[in-house]
Coordinates of C-alpha atoms in Angstrom, one line a residue:
Chain A
M209 CA 0.0 0.0 0.0
A210 CA 1.0 3.6 -0.6
I211 CA 2.4 6.0 2.0
L212 CA 0.8 9.4 2.6
V213 CA 3.1 12.3 3.6
I214 CA 1.6 15.5 4.8
A215 CA 3.6 18.5 3.5
E216 CA 4.7 21.3 5.7
H217 CA 4.3 24.6 3.8
D218 CA 3.1 28.2 4.1
N219 CA 0.9 28.0 0.9
A220 CA 3.6 29.9 -1.1
A221 CA 6.5 27.4 -0.6
L222 CA 7.3 24.0 0.7
K223 CA 9.2 23.9 4.1
G224 CA 12.5 22.0 4.2
A225 CA 11.3 19.5 6.8
T226 CA 8.9 18.0 4.1
L227 CA 11.9 16.9 2.1
N228 CA 13.5 15.0 5.1
T229 CA 10.2 13.3 5.7
I230 CA 10.0 12.2 2.1
T231 CA 13.4 10.5 2.6
A232 CA 12.1 8.7 5.7
A233 CA 9.1 7.6 3.6
Q234 CA 11.3 6.3 0.9
Q235 CA 13.0 4.0 3.4
I236 CA 9.6 2.5 4.1
G237 CA 8.2 2.1 0.6
D238 CA 8.2 3.5 -2.9
D239 CA 4.7 4.7 -3.7
I240 CA 4.5 8.0 -1.9
H241 CA 1.7 10.5 -2.1
L242 CA 2.3 14.0 -0.8
L243 CA -0.7 16.0 0.5
V244 CA -0.6 19.8 0.3
A245 CA -3.5 21.1 2.3
G246 CA -3.8 24.9 2.3
F247 CA -5.4 27.9 0.8
N248 CA -4.2 29.4 -2.4
C249 CA -1.5 26.8 -2.1
Q250 CA -0.8 26.2 -5.8
P251 CA 2.8 27.4 -5.5
A252 CA 3.4 24.9 -2.7
A253 CA 1.7 22.1 -4.6
D254 CA 3.8 22.9 -7.7
A255 CA 7.0 22.7 -5.5
A256 CA 5.7 19.4 -4.0
A257 CA 5.4 17.9 -7.5
K258 CA 9.1 18.4 -8.0
V259 CA 10.2 16.4 -5.0
S260 CA 12.0 13.2 -6.0
G261 CA 10.3 10.1 -4.9
V262 CA 6.8 11.5 -4.9
S263 CA 4.5 9.6 -7.2
K264 CA 1.4 11.8 -6.7
V265 CA 0.6 15.2 -5.1
L266 CA -2.8 15.6 -3.5
Q267 CA -3.9 19.3 -3.3
A268 CA -6.7 20.3 -1.0
D269 CA -7.2 24.0 -1.5
N270 CA -9.7 25.6 0.9
T271 CA -9.9 28.4 3.5
A272 CA -10.4 25.7 6.1
Y273 CA -6.7 24.7 5.7
E274 CA -5.2 28.1 5.3
H275 CA -3.6 28.1 8.8
Q276 CA -3.2 24.4 9.2
L277 CA -5.7 24.3 12.1
A278 CA -5.4 20.9 13.7
E279 CA -9.1 20.1 13.8
N280 CA -9.8 20.7 10.1
L281 CA -6.5 19.2 8.9
A282 CA -6.9 16.0 11.0
K283 CA -10.3 15.5 9.6
L284 CA -9.0 15.7 6.0
V285 CA -6.1 13.4 6.7
L286 CA -8.4 10.9 8.4
E287 CA -10.7 10.8 5.3
L288 CA -7.8 10.3 3.0
G289 CA -5.6 8.2 5.3
R290 CA -7.6 5.0 5.6
D291 CA -6.3 3.8 2.2
Y292 CA -2.6 4.0 3.2
S293 CA -0.3 1.8 5.2
H294 CA 1.7 4.7 6.6
I295 CA 0.9 8.4 7.3
L296 CA 4.0 10.6 7.9
A297 CA 4.4 14.2 8.8
P298 CA 7.4 16.3 9.9
A299 CA 7.8 16.5 13.7
T300 CA 7.5 20.3 13.5
T301 CA 5.1 22.3 15.7
T302 CA 2.5 21.8 12.9
G303 CA 3.0 18.1 12.5
K304 CA 3.1 17.5 16.3
N305 CA -0.2 19.5 16.5
F306 CA -2.5 17.7 14.1
M307 CA -1.0 14.2 13.7
P308 CA -2.0 12.7 17.1
R309 CA -5.6 13.7 16.3
V310 CA -5.3 11.7 13.1
A311 CA -4.0 8.7 15.1
A312 CA -6.7 8.9 17.7
L313 CA -9.4 9.1 15.1
L314 CA -8.0 6.1 13.3
D315 CA -7.7 4.3 16.7
V316 CA -4.0 3.7 16.2
A317 CA -0.8 4.8 18.1
Q318 CA 1.4 7.6 16.9
I319 CA 5.1 6.8 16.7
S320 CA 6.5 10.3 17.5
D321 CA 9.7 11.9 16.2
I322 CA 11.4 8.9 14.6
T323 CA 15.1 9.2 13.8
A324 CA 15.6 5.9 11.9
V325 CA 13.5 3.4 10.0
E326 CA 14.5 -0.2 10.8
T327 CA 11.7 -2.0 8.9
G328 CA 8.2 -1.1 7.7
D329 CA 6.9 -1.3 11.2
S330 CA 9.9 -0.8 13.5
F331 CA 11.4 2.6 14.1
Q332 CA 13.9 4.3 16.4
R333 CA 13.1 7.3 18.4
P334 CA 14.8 9.2 21.2
I335 CA 13.3 9.1 24.6
Y336 CA 14.2 10.8 27.9
A337 CA 15.5 13.9 26.1
G338 CA 17.7 11.9 23.8
N339 CA 19.4 10.1 26.8
A340 CA 18.1 6.8 25.4
I341 CA 17.0 5.5 22.0
A342 CA 13.9 3.3 21.9
T343 CA 13.2 0.8 19.0
V344 CA 9.4 0.6 18.8
K345 CA 7.3 -1.7 16.7
S346 CA 3.9 -0.6 15.6
L347 CA 1.2 -3.3 15.9
D348 CA -1.4 -1.2 14.1
A349 CA -2.6 -1.6 10.5
I350 CA -2.0 2.0 9.7
K351 CA 1.2 3.5 11.1
V352 CA 1.0 7.2 12.0
I353 CA 4.5 8.6 12.3
T354 CA 6.1 12.0 12.8
V355 CA 9.7 12.4 11.6
R356 CA 12.6 14.3 13.1
G357 CA 13.9 16.1 10.0
T358 CA 17.5 16.4 11.1
A359 CA 17.8 12.6 11.2
F360 CA 17.2 12.2 7.5
E361 CA 18.8 13.7 4.4
A362 CA 16.6 16.1 2.3
A363 CA 15.0 14.5 -0.8
E364 CA 16.2 16.0 -4.1
L365 CA 14.1 18.1 -6.4
N366 CA 14.1 16.5 -9.8
G367 CA 10.7 14.7 -9.8
S368 CA 7.6 15.5 -11.8
A369 CA 4.6 14.1 -10.1
E370 CA 1.0 14.7 -11.2
I371 CA -1.2 16.9 -9.0
S372 CA -4.7 15.8 -8.3
T373 CA -7.2 17.9 -6.5
V374 CA -9.0 16.8 -3.3
D375 CA -12.4 18.4 -3.1
S376 CA -13.3 17.4 0.4
A377 CA -13.3 20.4 2.7
E378 CA -15.0 21.1 5.9
D379 CA -14.4 23.9 8.4
L380 CA -15.4 22.5 11.8
A381 CA -15.5 26.1 13.0
I382 CA -14.5 25.2 16.6
S383 CA -11.2 27.0 16.4
Q384 CA -10.2 30.2 14.7
F385 CA -6.9 31.7 13.7
V386 CA -6.5 35.1 15.3
S387 CA -2.9 36.3 14.5
E388 CA 0.7 35.3 14.2
E389 CA 3.9 37.0 15.0
M390 CA 6.8 35.5 13.1
A391 CA 10.4 36.5 13.9
E392 CA 11.8 38.6 11.0
S393 CA 15.3 38.0 10.1
D394 CA 17.6 38.0 7.0
R395 CA 19.5 35.1 8.5
P396 CA 18.6 31.5 7.8
E397 CA 16.0 29.7 10.0
L398 CA 17.6 27.7 12.8
T399 CA 16.3 24.4 11.7
A400 CA 17.4 25.0 8.1
A401 CA 20.8 26.6 8.7
K402 CA 24.1 24.9 7.7
V403 CA 26.0 26.9 10.4
I404 CA 24.6 27.9 13.8
I405 CA 26.3 30.1 16.4
S406 CA 24.6 30.0 19.8
G407 CA 25.1 31.9 23.0
G408 CA 24.5 30.9 26.6
R409 CA 24.3 32.5 30.0
G410 CA 28.0 33.5 29.5
M411 CA 26.9 36.2 27.0
G412 CA 25.8 38.3 30.0
N413 CA 23.0 40.2 28.3
G414 CA 21.0 40.5 25.1
E415 CA 23.1 43.3 23.7
N416 CA 26.2 41.1 23.6
F417 CA 24.4 38.8 21.2
S418 CA 25.3 41.4 18.5
M419 CA 28.8 39.9 18.6
L420 CA 27.4 36.5 17.6
E421 CA 25.3 38.2 14.9
Q422 CA 28.4 39.8 13.4
V423 CA 30.1 36.5 13.2
A424 CA 26.9 34.8 11.9
D425 CA 26.7 37.3 9.1
K426 CA 30.2 36.4 8.0
L427 CA 29.4 32.7 8.0
G428 CA 25.8 32.9 6.7
A429 CA 24.8 31.3 10.0
A430 CA 21.7 31.4 12.1
V431 CA 21.9 32.6 15.7
G432 CA 20.6 30.4 18.5
A433 CA 20.7 30.4 22.3
S434 CA 20.6 28.0 25.2
R435 CA 17.6 27.8 27.5
A436 CA 19.7 29.6 30.2
A437 CA 20.1 32.6 27.9
V438 CA 16.4 32.5 27.1
D439 CA 15.3 32.2 30.7
A440 CA 17.6 35.0 31.7
G441 CA 15.6 37.1 29.2
F442 CA 18.6 37.8 26.9
V443 CA 16.8 36.7 23.7
P444 CA 13.4 35.5 22.7
N445 CA 12.5 31.9 23.1
D446 CA 12.2 31.1 19.4
M447 CA 16.0 31.1 19.4
Q448 CA 16.2 28.3 21.9
V449 CA 18.2 25.2 20.9
G450 CA 17.5 22.2 23.0
Q451 CA 15.2 19.4 23.9
T452 CA 12.4 21.9 24.8
G453 CA 13.4 24.2 21.9
K454 CA 14.6 23.5 18.4
I455 CA 16.4 20.3 17.5
V456 CA 19.2 21.2 15.1
A457 CA 21.9 19.3 13.2
P458 CA 23.9 21.8 11.1
E459 CA 27.3 21.1 9.6
L460 CA 28.9 23.5 12.1
Y461 CA 27.6 24.4 15.5
I462 CA 29.5 27.0 17.5
A463 CA 28.5 27.1 21.2
V464 CA 29.6 30.4 22.9
G465 CA 29.4 30.8 26.6
I466 CA 27.2 27.7 26.8
S467 CA 28.0 25.2 29.6
G468 CA 26.3 22.3 27.9
A469 CA 23.3 21.2 30.1
I470 CA 21.8 17.9 29.0
Q471 CA 18.8 19.6 27.7
H472 CA 20.9 21.8 25.4
L473 CA 23.1 18.8 24.2
A474 CA 19.9 16.9 23.3
G475 CA 19.1 19.7 20.8
M476 CA 22.4 19.9 19.0
K477 CA 24.6 16.9 19.6
D478 CA 23.9 15.5 16.1
S479 CA 25.6 18.5 14.5
K480 CA 28.5 17.4 12.2
V481 CA 31.2 19.6 13.8
I482 CA 30.8 21.2 17.2
V483 CA 33.0 24.1 18.4
A484 CA 32.9 25.1 22.1
I485 CA 34.1 28.5 23.3
N486 CA 34.0 28.8 27.1
K487 CA 36.3 30.1 29.7
D488 CA 35.4 27.3 32.1
E489 CA 37.5 24.3 31.0
E490 CA 35.3 22.0 33.1
A491 CA 32.2 22.9 31.1
P492 CA 30.4 19.7 29.9
I493 CA 30.1 21.2 26.4
F494 CA 33.8 20.4 25.8
S495 CA 33.0 16.7 26.2
V496 CA 31.0 16.8 22.9
A497 CA 33.0 19.4 21.1
D498 CA 35.3 18.5 18.2
Y499 CA 37.2 21.7 18.8
G500 CA 37.3 23.5 22.1
L501 CA 38.7 26.9 22.9
V502 CA 39.1 27.7 26.6
A503 CA 39.1 31.5 26.5
D504 CA 37.0 34.5 27.4
L505 CA 34.3 34.9 24.7
F506 CA 34.6 38.7 25.0
D507 CA 38.1 38.4 23.7
V508 CA 37.4 35.6 21.2
M509 CA 34.3 36.9 19.4
P510 CA 35.8 40.2 18.2
E511 CA 38.9 38.4 17.0
L512 CA 36.9 35.7 15.2
Q513 CA 34.8 38.3 13.5
Q514 CA 37.8 40.2 12.3
K515 CA 39.7 37.1 11.1
L516 CA 37.0 35.3 9.3
Chain B
M236 CA -15.8 27.0 35.4
K237 CA -14.4 23.6 36.2
I238 CA -10.9 22.7 35.0
L239 CA -9.5 19.3 34.7
V240 CA -5.7 18.9 34.8
A241 CA -4.0 15.7 33.9
V242 CA -0.6 15.0 35.5
K243 CA 2.0 12.3 34.9
R244 CA 4.6 10.8 37.3
V245 CA 8.0 10.8 35.6
I246 CA 11.7 10.7 36.4
D247 CA 12.8 13.9 38.1
Y248 CA 14.2 16.2 35.4
N249 CA 17.5 16.4 37.3
A250 CA 17.9 12.7 37.7
K251 CA 20.3 10.8 35.5
V252 CA 18.8 8.4 33.0
R253 CA 20.3 4.9 33.0
V254 CA 19.6 2.3 30.3
K255 CA 19.2 -1.3 31.7
A256 CA 22.1 -3.6 30.9
D257 CA 19.8 -6.0 29.0
N258 CA 18.5 -3.1 26.8
T259 CA 14.9 -3.8 27.7
D260 CA 14.1 -0.4 29.0
V261 CA 15.3 2.5 31.2
D262 CA 16.2 1.6 34.8
L263 CA 14.0 3.6 37.1
S264 CA 14.7 1.7 40.3
N265 CA 15.8 4.0 43.1
T266 CA 15.3 7.0 40.8
K267 CA 13.8 10.2 42.1
M268 CA 10.3 10.6 40.6
A269 CA 8.4 13.9 40.2
I270 CA 5.4 15.5 38.6
N271 CA 6.2 16.0 34.9
P272 CA 7.4 19.7 34.5
F273 CA 4.9 20.5 31.8
C274 CA 2.1 19.0 33.9
E275 CA 3.2 21.2 36.8
I276 CA 2.9 24.2 34.6
A277 CA -0.7 23.0 33.7
V278 CA -1.6 22.8 37.4
E279 CA -0.1 26.3 38.1
E280 CA -2.1 27.7 35.2
A281 CA -5.3 26.2 36.5
V282 CA -4.6 27.6 40.0
R283 CA -4.0 31.1 38.6
L284 CA -7.3 30.9 36.7
K285 CA -9.0 30.0 40.0
E286 CA -7.2 32.8 41.9
A287 CA -8.4 35.2 39.2
G288 CA -12.0 34.1 39.7
T289 CA -12.2 32.5 36.3
A290 CA -12.2 28.9 37.5
S291 CA -14.3 27.6 40.4
E292 CA -12.9 24.0 40.8
I293 CA -9.8 22.2 39.8
V294 CA -9.8 18.4 39.4
V295 CA -6.5 16.7 38.9
A296 CA -6.3 13.2 37.3
S297 CA -3.4 10.8 36.9
V298 CA -3.2 7.4 35.2
G299 CA -0.8 4.8 36.7
P300 CA 0.0 2.7 39.7
K301 CA -0.7 3.8 43.3
S302 CA 2.6 5.6 43.4
C303 CA 1.2 8.3 41.1
Q304 CA -1.0 9.5 44.1
E305 CA 2.1 11.3 45.3
Q306 CA 2.0 13.5 42.2
I307 CA -1.8 14.0 42.6
R308 CA -1.1 15.1 46.2
A309 CA 1.6 17.4 44.9
A310 CA -0.9 19.0 42.6
L311 CA -3.4 19.3 45.4
A312 CA -0.8 21.0 47.5
L313 CA -0.3 23.6 44.7
G314 CA -4.0 24.4 44.8
A315 CA -6.1 21.8 43.0
D316 CA -9.3 20.8 44.9
R317 CA -9.6 17.1 44.4
G318 CA -7.9 14.2 42.7
I319 CA -8.8 11.1 40.6
Q320 CA -6.3 8.3 40.2
I321 CA -7.0 5.8 37.4
E322 CA -5.3 2.7 38.6
T323 CA -3.2 0.8 36.0
E324 CA -0.3 -1.5 36.4
D325 CA 2.2 0.6 34.6
S326 CA 2.2 3.7 32.5
P327 CA -0.1 2.9 29.6
E328 CA 0.3 4.1 26.0
S329 CA -0.8 7.6 25.1
L330 CA -3.9 6.5 23.2
N331 CA -5.1 4.4 26.2
V332 CA -4.4 7.3 28.6
A333 CA -6.4 9.6 26.2
K334 CA -9.3 7.1 26.2
L335 CA -9.3 6.9 30.0
L336 CA -9.2 10.7 30.4
A337 CA -12.0 11.0 27.8
K338 CA -14.3 9.1 30.1
V339 CA -13.2 11.2 33.1
V340 CA -14.1 14.3 31.0
E341 CA -17.5 12.8 30.2
E342 CA -18.2 12.3 33.9
E343 CA -16.8 15.5 35.2
Q344 CA -17.8 17.8 32.3
P345 CA -15.0 20.4 32.7
E346 CA -15.0 23.4 30.5
L347 CA -11.3 23.5 30.2
I348 CA -8.7 20.7 30.2
I349 CA -5.1 21.6 30.7
M350 CA -2.2 19.2 30.2
G351 CA 1.5 19.3 29.6
K352 CA 2.6 19.3 26.0
Q353 CA 4.7 16.2 26.5
A354 CA 6.1 14.0 29.3
I355 CA 9.8 14.1 29.7
D356 CA 10.1 10.3 29.8
S357 CA 8.5 9.1 26.6
D358 CA 8.6 12.5 24.8
N359 CA 5.6 11.7 22.7
N360 CA 3.8 15.0 22.7
Q361 CA 0.4 13.5 21.8
T362 CA -1.9 12.7 24.6
G363 CA -3.6 16.1 24.8
Q364 CA -4.2 16.1 21.0
M365 CA -5.5 12.6 21.1
L366 CA -7.9 13.4 24.0
A367 CA -9.2 16.5 22.0
A368 CA -9.8 14.3 19.0
L369 CA -11.6 11.6 20.9
L370 CA -13.9 14.2 22.5
G371 CA -14.3 16.2 19.3
M372 CA -13.0 19.3 21.1
P373 CA -10.8 22.0 19.8
Q374 CA -7.2 22.2 21.0
A375 CA -4.5 24.8 21.5
T376 CA -1.1 23.1 22.0
F377 CA 2.2 24.6 23.2
A378 CA 0.5 27.5 25.0
S379 CA 2.5 30.4 26.2
E380 CA -0.5 32.6 27.1
V381 CA -4.1 31.7 27.9
S382 CA -7.1 34.0 28.5
I383 CA -10.7 33.0 28.9
A384 CA -13.7 35.2 27.9
D385 CA -17.1 34.8 26.4
G386 CA -17.1 31.0 26.2
K387 CA -13.8 31.0 24.4
A388 CA -10.1 30.6 25.2
Q389 CA -7.7 32.8 23.4
V390 CA -4.3 31.0 23.4
T391 CA -0.9 32.1 22.1
R392 CA 1.1 29.2 20.9
E393 CA 4.8 28.7 20.5
V394 CA 5.3 27.6 16.9
D395 CA 8.4 27.2 14.8
G396 CA 9.6 30.6 13.9
G397 CA 7.3 32.6 16.2
L398 CA 4.0 32.8 17.9
Q399 CA 0.5 32.0 16.8
T400 CA -2.7 33.1 18.5
L401 CA -5.9 31.0 18.2
A402 CA -9.4 31.5 19.6
I403 CA -11.0 28.1 20.5
N404 CA -14.5 27.3 21.6
L405 CA -14.9 25.9 25.1
P406 CA -14.8 23.1 26.2
A407 CA -11.3 22.7 24.9
I408 CA -7.9 21.2 25.6
V409 CA -4.9 23.4 26.1
T410 CA -1.4 21.9 26.4
T411 CA 1.4 23.9 28.1
D412 CA 4.8 25.0 26.9
L413 CA 7.6 26.0 29.3
R414 CA 7.1 29.7 29.3
L415 CA 3.3 29.7 30.1
N416 CA 4.2 30.4 33.8
E417 CA 6.6 29.5 36.5
P418 CA 5.1 27.1 39.0
R419 CA 5.1 28.1 42.7
Y420 CA 6.5 26.0 45.4
A421 CA 3.9 24.3 47.7
A422 CA 3.9 25.8 51.1
L423 CA 4.1 23.4 54.0
P424 CA 0.6 24.1 55.4
N425 CA -0.8 23.5 51.9
I426 CA 1.1 20.2 51.7
M427 CA -0.6 19.2 55.0
K428 CA -4.0 20.4 53.8
A429 CA -3.5 18.4 50.5
K430 CA -3.4 15.2 52.5
R431 CA -7.0 15.7 53.5
K432 CA -8.4 16.6 50.1
P433 CA -10.5 14.0 48.4
L434 CA -8.8 11.5 46.1
D435 CA -10.9 8.9 44.2
V436 CA -9.5 5.8 42.7
K437 CA -11.1 4.3 39.6
T438 CA -10.1 1.4 37.4
P439 CA -10.3 1.3 33.6
A440 CA -13.2 -1.2 34.1
D441 CA -15.1 1.4 36.2
L442 CA -14.7 3.8 33.2
G443 CA -15.6 1.1 30.7
V444 CA -12.3 1.3 28.9
E445 CA -10.5 -1.7 27.6
L446 CA -6.7 -1.1 27.3
K447 CA -5.3 -2.2 24.0
Q448 CA -1.7 -2.6 23.0
H449 CA -0.7 -0.7 19.9
T450 CA 3.1 -0.7 20.1
Q451 CA 5.8 -3.0 21.4
L452 CA 9.1 -1.8 22.8
L453 CA 11.7 -3.9 21.1
K454 CA 14.8 -2.4 22.8
V455 CA 16.3 0.6 24.5
T456 CA 19.9 1.6 23.9
E457 CA 22.3 4.3 24.9
P458 CA 22.6 7.1 22.4
A459 CA 25.7 7.1 20.2
E460 CA 28.6 8.6 22.3
R461 CA 30.2 11.6 20.9
N462 CA 33.8 11.7 21.7
A463 CA 35.5 14.9 22.9
G464 CA 37.8 16.3 20.3
I465 CA 40.8 18.5 20.8
L466 CA 41.5 21.8 22.5
V467 CA 42.8 24.5 20.3
S468 CA 44.9 27.3 21.7
S469 CA 44.0 30.3 19.6
V470 CA 41.4 31.8 17.3
D471 CA 43.9 31.4 14.4
E472 CA 44.2 27.7 15.1
L473 CA 40.5 27.3 15.4
I474 CA 39.9 28.9 12.0
E475 CA 42.7 26.9 10.4
K476 CA 41.1 23.6 11.7
L477 CA 37.6 24.5 10.6
K478 CA 38.9 25.4 7.1
N479 CA 41.4 22.7 6.5
E480 CA 40.6 19.8 8.7
A481 CA 36.8 19.9 9.2
K482 CA 36.3 21.8 5.9
V483 CA 33.1 23.4 7.2
I484 CA 33.9 27.1 6.6

């Protein structure tokens, strides 16, 4: 049977996490349908048709799906999903929001946040904030799965799938979108960046993050933060990297003034290369860093910015 | 307005997680247990709504063996009014928990159900959403701000890249994110008082729910170790290594 993947998108474009989820789906089977549910979402559907490995794009275009409200989206996926062996979505805040509703309505479990596919019904997923890895077997006929994007490569973009329209649309009208406030930045998004430079409590205050921003702009990097820096009010919480924030796995992660609490490590330890800059040589961050520099960040950052 | 809060007994967030030598599960023997941090935030939010005069009664429910009564008592000490323990042998799968809680909701008829967004043991992030689906109720997950007015809850949610605000009809389910509030510490007199608050025990059979196995845990292993690398002595050496050895800049 075919696999249904729910695309993450903003109507205008496909979000990167969709491509990683397609790769996970390809490890399960080869007939993959990609659902783009949105409003005025033709550009996103067109982008979906180009994803390698997708055999068909299903487009549901209705105001009911404009803001990906969980109630409406779950109902649509429930109607479509009964004919599939697997239903996958990225484990983003959108996927995490609606997918468990789909599972409950199908009377099946959800296997959350998988990081590896072992067989068509067995999957690995981190538990206890990544301090243990569980291998879980689904006993259900339909497997509802969310996928940790950083654990899978992105699918390529040289496909040409047909797009078919899904007419079903119902606005349950029990929840309404009011507003949204997205962080504006010219830098890449944390979860999509190839290089990330993050600051911790050692930064001292929010103004000092400008030192990280200057280095970030030289490297084309995103700027992140530890929970300690967020809790101290230095920076907004959407910058938080860690188990309770963003899970990232860039090619280069530079941790500045971050001690390396377990909760932070769980969010970044799959990065390809980790650099730690901290004046405390006992800081746990050094135990996961490929390159450590024991020094005062207030000396290092200006020098780094100047020499890069 | 009546509020139902569900809480889970989990490993204390400061305790070290050990994988059993036979790789069957995590070893929780002699481990400090506590109320799940996100659930504690849910209790605090309910108590604040009661203090503000919005809520009139707070019922706290937990699913698990008798030991989870400790966490119910902890919630009662924070300000909840009465508890319901749903007695099960161990900690059931999320869908089973959602089915049990759905029956409690049918009996109690709360207008608002507040839960943690996820438990820090299984990290599933799904029970609240499943409960909402089973009850046909709207949901607002990952809440960082909640206000109640005119039969609706207005909830600001922490989403990737920013914040989203929804208005949801009541009754509804809200799941908490970390920054919704900072839970208080229970005062000693309240801990004593909590011991005398009512706590009912029900079984899945009382609620007419048959627990079903949907998943099987095949094994639990330690995560791949990341080895410490080298210390560099200067910014120049760092840049040189990143350029020529790691080739990432």
